[in-house]
Coordinates of C-alpha atoms in Angstrom, one line a residue:
M30 CA 101.5 124.4 104.3
K31 CA 99.4 122.0 102.5
L32 CA 100.8 119.7 100.0
S33 CA 98.5 118.6 96.7
L34 CA 98.7 114.8 96.3
R35 CA 100.3 115.1 93.1
F36 CA 103.1 117.0 94.9
Q37 CA 103.6 114.0 97.2
Y38 CA 103.3 111.3 94.6
T39 CA 106.1 113.2 92.6
I40 CA 108.2 113.4 95.6
A41 CA 107.7 109.8 96.9
Y42 CA 108.5 108.7 93.4
L43 CA 111.8 110.5 92.8
L44 CA 113.2 109.7 96.7
M45 CA 112.2 106.2 95.6
V46 CA 114.1 106.4 92.3
I47 CA 117.3 108.3 93.9
A48 CA 117.4 105.7 96.8
I49 CA 117.5 102.8 94.5
L50 CA 119.6 104.6 92.3
G51 CA 122.0 105.0 95.2
L52 CA 121.7 101.8 96.8
L53 CA 122.8 99.9 93.3
N54 CA 125.8 102.4 93.0
T55 CA 126.8 101.5 96.6
Y56 CA 125.8 98.3 98.2
G57 CA 124.7 96.9 95.1
F58 CA 127.9 97.3 93.7
S59 CA 129.9 96.4 96.5
M60 CA 127.9 92.7 97.2
I61 CA 128.4 92.0 93.3
Y62 CA 132.0 92.8 93.5
D63 CA 133.0 90.8 96.3
Y64 CA 130.8 88.2 94.8
L65 CA 132.9 88.1 91.7
E66 CA 136.0 88.8 93.8
T67 CA 135.7 85.4 95.7
N68 CA 134.9 83.1 92.7
K69 CA 138.0 84.5 90.5
E70 CA 140.0 83.8 93.9
H71 CA 138.5 80.2 93.7
Q72 CA 139.1 79.8 90.3
I73 CA 142.7 81.0 90.9
Y74 CA 143.3 78.5 93.4
Q75 CA 142.0 75.7 91.3
E76 CA 144.1 76.6 88.6
A77 CA 147.1 76.7 90.8
S78 CA 146.4 73.5 92.2
F79 CA 145.9 71.8 88.5
L80 CA 149.1 73.4 87.8
A81 CA 151.0 72.4 90.9
S82 CA 149.7 68.7 90.7
N83 CA 151.3 68.5 86.9
Y84 CA 154.7 70.0 88.1
A85 CA 154.7 67.2 90.8
N86 CA 154.1 64.9 88.0
I87 CA 157.1 65.9 86.0
N88 CA 159.1 65.3 89.5
A89 CA 162.1 67.7 88.5
S90 CA 163.0 71.6 88.8
P91 CA 161.5 74.4 87.8
E92 CA 164.1 74.8 85.0
N93 CA 163.2 71.0 83.9
G94 CA 159.2 71.8 83.6
I95 CA 160.0 75.3 82.0
L96 CA 158.5 74.0 78.6
S97 CA 155.5 72.4 80.1
M98 CA 154.7 75.5 82.4
E99 CA 155.2 78.0 79.3
K100 CA 152.5 75.9 77.4
Q101 CA 150.1 76.2 80.5
A102 CA 151.0 80.1 81.1
T103 CA 150.0 81.0 77.2
R104 CA 146.9 78.9 77.7
L105 CA 145.7 79.8 81.1
Y106 CA 145.9 83.6 80.2
S107 CA 144.2 83.1 76.8
T108 CA 141.3 81.4 78.1
T109 CA 140.8 83.0 81.6
G110 CA 143.1 86.2 81.3
I111 CA 145.0 85.0 84.5
R112 CA 148.8 85.9 84.1
L113 CA 151.1 83.2 85.3
W114 CA 154.5 83.5 86.6
V115 CA 156.7 80.4 87.8
V116 CA 159.2 81.4 90.3
D117 CA 162.3 79.4 91.7
N118 CA 163.0 79.5 95.6
S119 CA 165.5 82.9 95.0
G120 CA 162.4 84.9 93.6
K121 CA 163.5 84.7 90.1
I122 CA 160.7 84.6 87.4
I123 CA 161.4 82.0 85.0
T124 CA 158.0 81.7 83.1
D125 CA 156.0 84.9 82.6
S126 CA 152.7 84.7 80.3
F127 CA 153.6 88.1 78.8
S128 CA 157.6 87.0 79.0
E129 CA 158.2 90.5 79.4
L130 CA 159.6 89.9 83.1
T131 CA 161.1 86.4 82.4
G132 CA 164.5 86.8 84.4
K133 CA 163.4 89.5 86.8
N134 CA 163.8 88.8 90.7
I135 CA 160.6 89.2 93.2
A136 CA 163.3 89.3 96.1
D137 CA 165.1 92.0 94.9
K138 CA 161.6 94.8 94.7
D139 CA 159.6 93.0 97.3
P140 CA 161.0 90.3 99.5
E141 CA 158.1 89.6 101.3
F142 CA 155.9 89.0 98.5
L143 CA 156.4 85.1 98.1
S144 CA 155.9 84.4 101.9
K145 CA 151.9 85.5 101.7
Q146 CA 149.3 83.3 100.0
S147 CA 147.0 85.7 98.7
T148 CA 146.8 89.4 98.3
K149 CA 143.6 91.6 97.2
G150 CA 144.7 94.7 95.6
M151 CA 148.1 94.4 95.7
R152 CA 151.0 93.6 93.5
P153 CA 155.1 92.7 93.8
K154 CA 156.7 96.5 94.3
G155 CA 158.4 97.8 91.4
I156 CA 157.5 95.0 89.0
V157 CA 153.7 95.3 88.3
K158 CA 152.1 98.6 87.9
E159 CA 148.4 97.9 88.3
D160 CA 146.3 96.3 91.3
M161 CA 146.1 92.5 91.3
L162 CA 144.2 89.8 92.9
S163 CA 147.3 87.3 93.1
V164 CA 147.6 83.8 94.5
I165 CA 150.8 82.2 95.6
Y166 CA 151.2 78.6 95.4
P167 CA 154.1 76.7 96.4
L168 CA 155.8 74.1 94.5
T169 CA 156.6 71.0 96.1
V170 CA 158.5 67.7 95.6
S171 CA 158.8 64.8 98.3
K172 CA 157.7 68.0 100.6
E173 CA 160.5 70.2 99.3
T174 CA 159.5 73.4 98.0
R175 CA 161.0 73.7 94.8
G176 CA 159.6 77.1 93.6
Y177 CA 156.5 79.0 93.5
L178 CA 153.4 79.4 90.9
V179 CA 152.4 83.2 91.2
L180 CA 148.9 83.6 89.4
M181 CA 147.4 87.0 89.3
S182 CA 144.0 88.8 87.6
P183 CA 143.7 92.5 87.5
I184 CA 141.2 94.2 89.9
A185 CA 140.4 96.2 87.3
D186 CA 139.1 93.3 85.3
I187 CA 136.5 92.1 88.5
R188 CA 135.4 95.9 88.7
D189 CA 134.4 96.4 85.1
E190 CA 132.6 93.0 85.2
A191 CA 130.8 94.2 88.5
M192 CA 130.1 97.5 86.5
G193 CA 128.6 95.4 83.8
Y194 CA 126.4 93.5 86.3
I195 CA 125.1 96.8 87.7
D196 CA 124.8 99.1 84.3
T197 CA 122.3 95.6 83.3
I198 CA 121.0 95.9 86.4
L199 CA 120.4 99.5 85.8
I200 CA 118.8 99.2 82.1
C201 CA 116.4 96.9 83.8
Y202 CA 115.6 99.0 86.2
L203 CA 115.2 102.2 84.4
L204 CA 112.4 100.4 82.1
F205 CA 110.9 99.0 85.4
L206 CA 110.9 103.0 86.5
G207 CA 109.1 103.8 82.9
L208 CA 106.5 101.0 83.6
T209 CA 106.1 102.3 87.5
A210 CA 105.5 106.2 86.1
I211 CA 102.8 104.5 83.9
I212 CA 101.2 102.8 86.6
L213 CA 101.4 105.7 89.1
I214 CA 100.1 108.1 86.4
Y215 CA 97.1 105.4 86.1
L216 CA 96.7 105.5 89.7
Y217 CA 96.6 109.2 90.2
W218 CA 94.1 109.5 87.4
R219 CA 91.9 106.7 88.9
S220 CA 92.3 108.0 92.7
V221 CA 93.5 111.6 93.0
A222 CA 92.0 113.3 90.0
P223 CA 88.4 112.0 91.2
L224 CA 89.1 113.8 94.6
E225 CA 89.5 117.0 92.6
R226 CA 86.6 116.6 90.5
I227 CA 84.7 115.9 93.5
G228 CA 86.0 119.0 95.4
K229 CA 85.5 121.1 92.4
N230 CA 81.3 119.8 93.0
A231 CA 81.4 120.6 96.5
H232 CA 82.5 124.4 95.9
E233 CA 79.7 124.4 93.0
Y234 CA 77.1 123.0 95.8
A235 CA 77.9 125.0 98.4
N236 CA 77.7 128.2 96.0
G237 CA 74.6 127.3 95.7
H238 CA 74.8 125.3 92.3
F239 CA 72.8 122.3 93.3
D240 CA 71.9 121.4 89.5
V241 CA 75.7 120.4 88.9
P242 CA 75.7 116.8 88.0
A243 CA 77.7 114.9 89.9
A244 CA 81.5 114.0 88.8
P245 CA 81.7 110.9 86.0
I246 CA 83.8 108.7 88.7
R247 CA 84.3 104.7 88.2
G248 CA 86.2 103.6 91.0
K249 CA 84.1 102.0 94.4
E250 CA 85.4 104.1 96.9
Q251 CA 85.6 107.3 95.1
L252 CA 81.8 106.9 93.8
A253 CA 81.1 106.6 97.5
V254 CA 82.3 109.6 98.5
A255 CA 80.8 111.6 95.5
S256 CA 77.6 110.1 96.4
A257 CA 77.7 111.2 99.8
V258 CA 78.9 115.0 98.9
K259 CA 75.8 114.5 96.4
Y260 CA 73.7 113.2 99.2
L261 CA 74.7 115.8 101.1
A262 CA 74.4 118.8 98.9
E263 CA 70.5 117.4 98.3
K264 CA 70.1 117.6 102.0
T265 CA 71.5 121.2 102.3
H266 CA 69.7 122.0 99.5
S267 CA 66.4 120.5 100.7
M268 CA 67.2 121.9 104.5
S269 CA 67.4 125.4 102.6
D270 CA 64.2 124.9 101.1
Y271 CA 62.7 123.9 104.4
Q272 CA 64.4 126.8 106.3
K273 CA 62.7 129.0 104.1
Q274 CA 59.2 127.3 103.9
F275 CA 59.5 127.1 107.7
L276 CA 60.2 131.3 107.9
A277 CA 57.4 131.7 105.4
N278 CA 55.3 129.3 107.5
V279 CA 56.0 131.3 110.9
S280 CA 55.4 134.5 109.2
H281 CA 52.3 133.7 108.0
D282 CA 51.2 131.8 110.9
F283 CA 51.9 135.1 113.2
R284 CA 50.9 137.6 110.9
S285 CA 47.3 136.4 110.6
P286 CA 46.4 136.8 114.0
L287 CA 48.3 139.8 114.7
T288 CA 46.6 141.3 111.5
S289 CA 43.2 140.0 113.2
I290 CA 44.1 141.5 116.6
R291 CA 45.6 144.8 115.2
G292 CA 42.3 145.2 113.0
Y293 CA 39.6 144.8 115.8
A294 CA 41.8 146.5 118.6
D295 CA 41.9 149.6 116.2
A296 CA 38.5 149.3 115.4
L297 CA 37.6 149.3 119.0
I298 CA 39.5 152.5 119.8
D299 CA 38.2 154.7 117.2
G300 CA 34.8 153.2 118.2
T301 CA 33.9 151.7 114.9
I302 CA 32.3 148.4 116.3
P303 CA 29.4 149.5 118.6
P304 CA 29.3 148.6 122.8
E305 CA 27.0 145.8 122.2
M306 CA 29.5 144.2 119.8
Q307 CA 32.6 145.0 121.5
E308 CA 32.6 141.6 123.6
K309 CA 32.0 139.3 120.7
Y310 CA 35.6 140.8 119.4
L311 CA 37.4 141.2 122.7
K312 CA 36.9 137.5 122.6
I313 CA 38.1 137.0 119.2
I314 CA 41.1 139.0 120.2
M315 CA 41.6 136.4 123.3
S316 CA 41.4 133.8 120.6
E317 CA 43.9 134.9 118.6
T318 CA 46.1 135.7 121.6
E319 CA 46.0 132.2 122.7
R320 CA 46.4 130.9 119.4
L321 CA 49.8 133.2 119.3
S322 CA 50.9 131.9 122.7
K323 CA 50.1 127.8 121.5
L324 CA 52.3 128.4 118.4
T325 CA 55.0 130.2 120.4
S326 CA 55.1 127.1 123.1
N327 CA 55.3 124.7 120.5
L328 CA 57.9 126.8 118.5
L329 CA 60.4 126.5 121.7
E330 CA 59.7 122.9 122.4
L331 CA 60.6 122.2 118.9
N332 CA 63.6 124.2 119.5
Q333 CA 64.4 122.5 122.6
F334 CA 64.0 119.1 121.2
E335 CA 66.8 120.1 118.1
S336 CA 69.6 122.1 120.5
G337 CA 69.8 119.6 123.3
G338 CA 67.8 116.5 121.9
L339 CA 64.6 115.2 123.6
I340 CA 64.8 114.1 127.2
V341 CA 62.8 111.2 128.4
E342 CA 62.7 110.6 132.0
L343 CA 60.9 107.3 132.2
E344 CA 58.6 106.3 135.1
H345 CA 56.0 103.5 135.3
F346 CA 52.2 104.9 135.7
D347 CA 48.7 103.8 135.0
L348 CA 48.2 104.6 131.1
H349 CA 44.3 103.9 131.9
Q350 CA 44.2 106.7 134.1
T351 CA 46.5 109.1 131.9
I352 CA 44.1 108.8 129.0
K353 CA 40.8 109.4 131.2
E354 CA 42.6 112.2 132.8
T355 CA 43.6 113.9 129.5
I356 CA 40.4 113.1 127.3
S357 CA 38.1 114.6 130.2
T358 CA 39.6 117.8 129.2
F359 CA 37.8 117.7 125.8
E360 CA 34.2 117.6 127.0
Q361 CA 33.1 121.2 126.2
R362 CA 34.7 120.6 122.4
C363 CA 32.9 117.1 121.9
E364 CA 29.7 118.6 123.0
K365 CA 29.6 121.5 120.9
K366 CA 30.5 119.4 117.8
R367 CA 28.3 116.5 119.3
I368 CA 31.5 113.9 119.3
S369 CA 31.4 111.2 121.9
L370 CA 34.3 109.7 122.8
E371 CA 34.8 105.6 123.2
L372 CA 37.1 104.0 125.2
L373 CA 38.0 100.4 124.8
L374 CA 40.9 100.1 127.3
D375 CA 42.5 96.5 127.9
G376 CA 41.8 96.0 131.9
K377 CA 40.9 98.4 134.5
Q378 CA 45.0 99.3 134.8
L379 CA 47.6 99.0 132.5
F380 CA 51.2 100.2 133.4
V381 CA 53.8 101.4 131.2
E382 CA 57.5 102.8 131.3
A383 CA 57.5 106.1 129.7
D384 CA 57.6 109.7 130.3
Q385 CA 54.1 110.6 131.9
P386 CA 53.7 114.1 131.0
K387 CA 55.1 113.6 127.4
I388 CA 52.9 110.7 126.7
Q389 CA 50.0 112.5 127.7
R390 CA 51.0 115.4 125.2
V391 CA 50.7 112.7 122.5
I392 CA 47.2 112.1 123.5
Q393 CA 46.4 115.5 123.7
N394 CA 47.5 116.1 120.1
L395 CA 46.2 112.9 118.4
V396 CA 42.8 113.8 120.2
D397 CA 42.5 117.3 119.2
N398 CA 43.5 116.3 116.0
A399 CA 40.7 113.8 115.6
I400 CA 38.3 116.4 116.9
K401 CA 39.2 118.9 114.3
F402 CA 39.0 116.5 111.3
S403 CA 35.9 114.4 112.6
H404 CA 32.4 115.0 111.2
T405 CA 29.6 115.9 113.5
N406 CA 27.8 113.4 115.2
S407 CA 30.2 110.9 115.0
V408 CA 33.1 108.7 117.7
I409 CA 36.3 108.9 118.4
E410 CA 37.3 105.4 119.2
I411 CA 40.3 105.3 121.9
H412 CA 41.9 101.6 122.1
T413 CA 44.6 100.1 124.2
T414 CA 46.3 96.3 123.8
R415 CA 48.5 94.8 125.4
K416 CA 50.8 92.3 123.1
H417 CA 53.7 90.4 124.6
H418 CA 55.6 93.2 126.1
K419 CA 54.4 96.3 124.0
V420 CA 51.3 98.3 124.8
F421 CA 49.8 99.7 121.5
V422 CA 47.6 102.7 121.6
S423 CA 45.1 103.6 119.0
V424 CA 43.4 106.8 118.6
K425 CA 40.5 106.6 115.6
D426 CA 38.0 108.8 114.1
H427 CA 35.4 108.8 111.4
G428 CA 36.4 112.0 109.5
I429 CA 37.7 113.3 106.0
G430 CA 40.8 110.6 106.3
I431 CA 44.0 111.5 104.4
T432 CA 45.5 110.8 100.9
R433 CA 48.2 108.4 100.5
E434 CA 50.2 111.3 99.4
E435 CA 49.5 113.1 102.7
E436 CA 50.6 110.3 104.6
Q437 CA 54.1 110.8 104.9
K438 CA 53.8 114.6 104.9
I439 CA 51.7 114.8 108.3
W440 CA 54.9 114.6 110.3
D441 CA 56.2 117.7 108.8
R442 CA 56.2 120.7 110.7
F443 CA 53.7 123.4 109.8
Y444 CA 52.3 121.2 107.1
K445 CA 48.4 121.6 106.5
S446 CA 46.7 119.7 103.9
D447 CA 44.4 121.9 101.6
R448 CA 41.4 120.2 102.5
S449 CA 42.1 120.7 106.3
R450 CA 42.5 124.3 106.4
G451 CA 39.2 125.1 106.0
K452 CA 38.5 122.9 109.2
D453 CA 41.9 123.8 111.0
K454 CA 41.1 127.5 112.0
T455 CA 43.5 127.6 115.4
G456 CA 46.1 124.9 114.3
T457 CA 49.8 125.8 114.1
G458 CA 51.0 122.2 112.0
L459 CA 53.1 121.5 114.9
G460 CA 51.3 118.9 116.5
L461 CA 51.7 115.6 114.5
S462 CA 55.5 116.7 114.2
I463 CA 55.6 117.1 117.9
T464 CA 53.7 114.1 119.0
K465 CA 56.6 111.9 116.7
E466 CA 59.5 113.7 118.1
I467 CA 58.2 112.4 121.3
I468 CA 57.4 108.8 120.4
D469 CA 60.9 108.3 118.5
A470 CA 62.4 109.9 121.9
H471 CA 61.1 106.8 123.5
G472 CA 62.5 104.8 121.0
E473 CA 58.8 103.6 119.9
N474 CA 57.0 103.8 116.5
I475 CA 53.8 105.6 115.4
N476 CA 52.1 104.6 112.5
V477 CA 48.9 106.3 110.4
I478 CA 46.0 104.1 108.3
S479 CA 43.6 106.1 106.7
T480 CA 41.1 106.1 104.2
E481 CA 40.2 109.3 102.5
G482 CA 36.7 110.0 103.2
V483 CA 36.1 107.6 105.9
G484 CA 38.5 108.3 108.9
T485 CA 42.0 108.3 110.1
E486 CA 43.5 106.2 113.0
F487 CA 47.0 106.9 114.4
I488 CA 48.7 103.9 116.4
F489 CA 51.5 104.4 118.7
S490 CA 53.4 101.8 121.1
L491 CA 55.1 101.9 124.4
T492 CA 57.2 99.7 126.5
L493 CA 54.7 97.3 129.1
W494 CA 55.9 97.7 132.6
E495 CA 56.3 94.2 134.6
E496 CA 57.2 94.5 138.1

């Protein structure tokens, strides 16, 4: 089961609250109690040492210093809450801060009590009911023990003081929890809530509602995610439009020759076309068939580029020889249109490192494109230039040219400018797209320079092969 971030934040917050409360009431209380108990014990020892020194100055038995000890006991209890017993050697209590146990003998109830130096959480059995922190300090004169000082502080008082500290800490912690809750809510509002809005936008885009505006987000990271989602939606939208346009173009380019072929075939079968005209229309049918074959081949080639990526097999070959062999296939077309091909080659040989059949296809497409859109009695110039470690190939015509708006569209599949449709009867609109795919696969560049009504020049680069 997938948990929402809101639920995870809430659970994490509650676990933190429970864990800290548990630590404060266990480990925290234990540490504070131990600290207070140690301080209290130290305080009692200091008081016992002070009282014992006064007794030594009196230099008498406990009975002789009883008046002084009673005053000390009263002072001690009123200022520190420490209860004082003065006990003689036999265990009899001579002085008690409360005066209620004076005359009682500790040895009768707990004979081992006076033999201890200090006790924590224990009391003289049968004499004191509550647990005490007790210190037994001997009264000595001339190295002779003449009695004992028993100073006691209730354990409950130390526990209550520790709980007081814990309560103060808990109050501060509760205030801190409130502040933390506000901070977490703010962080949730700034981090998680925008993600929810981005998710809603993504669902809207997935359902085809591309006009939904981007979620209003301020955070830098969330804004980057929202922008990425919006960009993906726009690309999906454009891809959807492209697919629709692609199918429409394919359908149109297939329907037109198929309609011609069927119309002329029906006319030939039913005898509408006289025998002396049949050869003419059979040639038209063959031309349309070749057009369909070319279109199918180009589509299969583009599909291969997209599915597995264009694989380039590099080899070194003479580019000039490849150009000469390629343009020789256009002699008849050039003669019909009275177009001359002018070669301006850099040296007799020029070796490059590339995929020879694919570069030959590039030259074919560019020369074919130049012939289509050149004026009659014009020249097509093919240049090669070496510069540093690159070779630049230029195919320049003197034809109708390309507008600035069309320059970025000519690489799109099936694109044909409105002005060229009348001239380009057999084109598929895929030649330049395939050309750019091949050059990109080589890691090279192809650019176009054109002036409307003057002509167009395509320039692409290749890697110079150096032995």
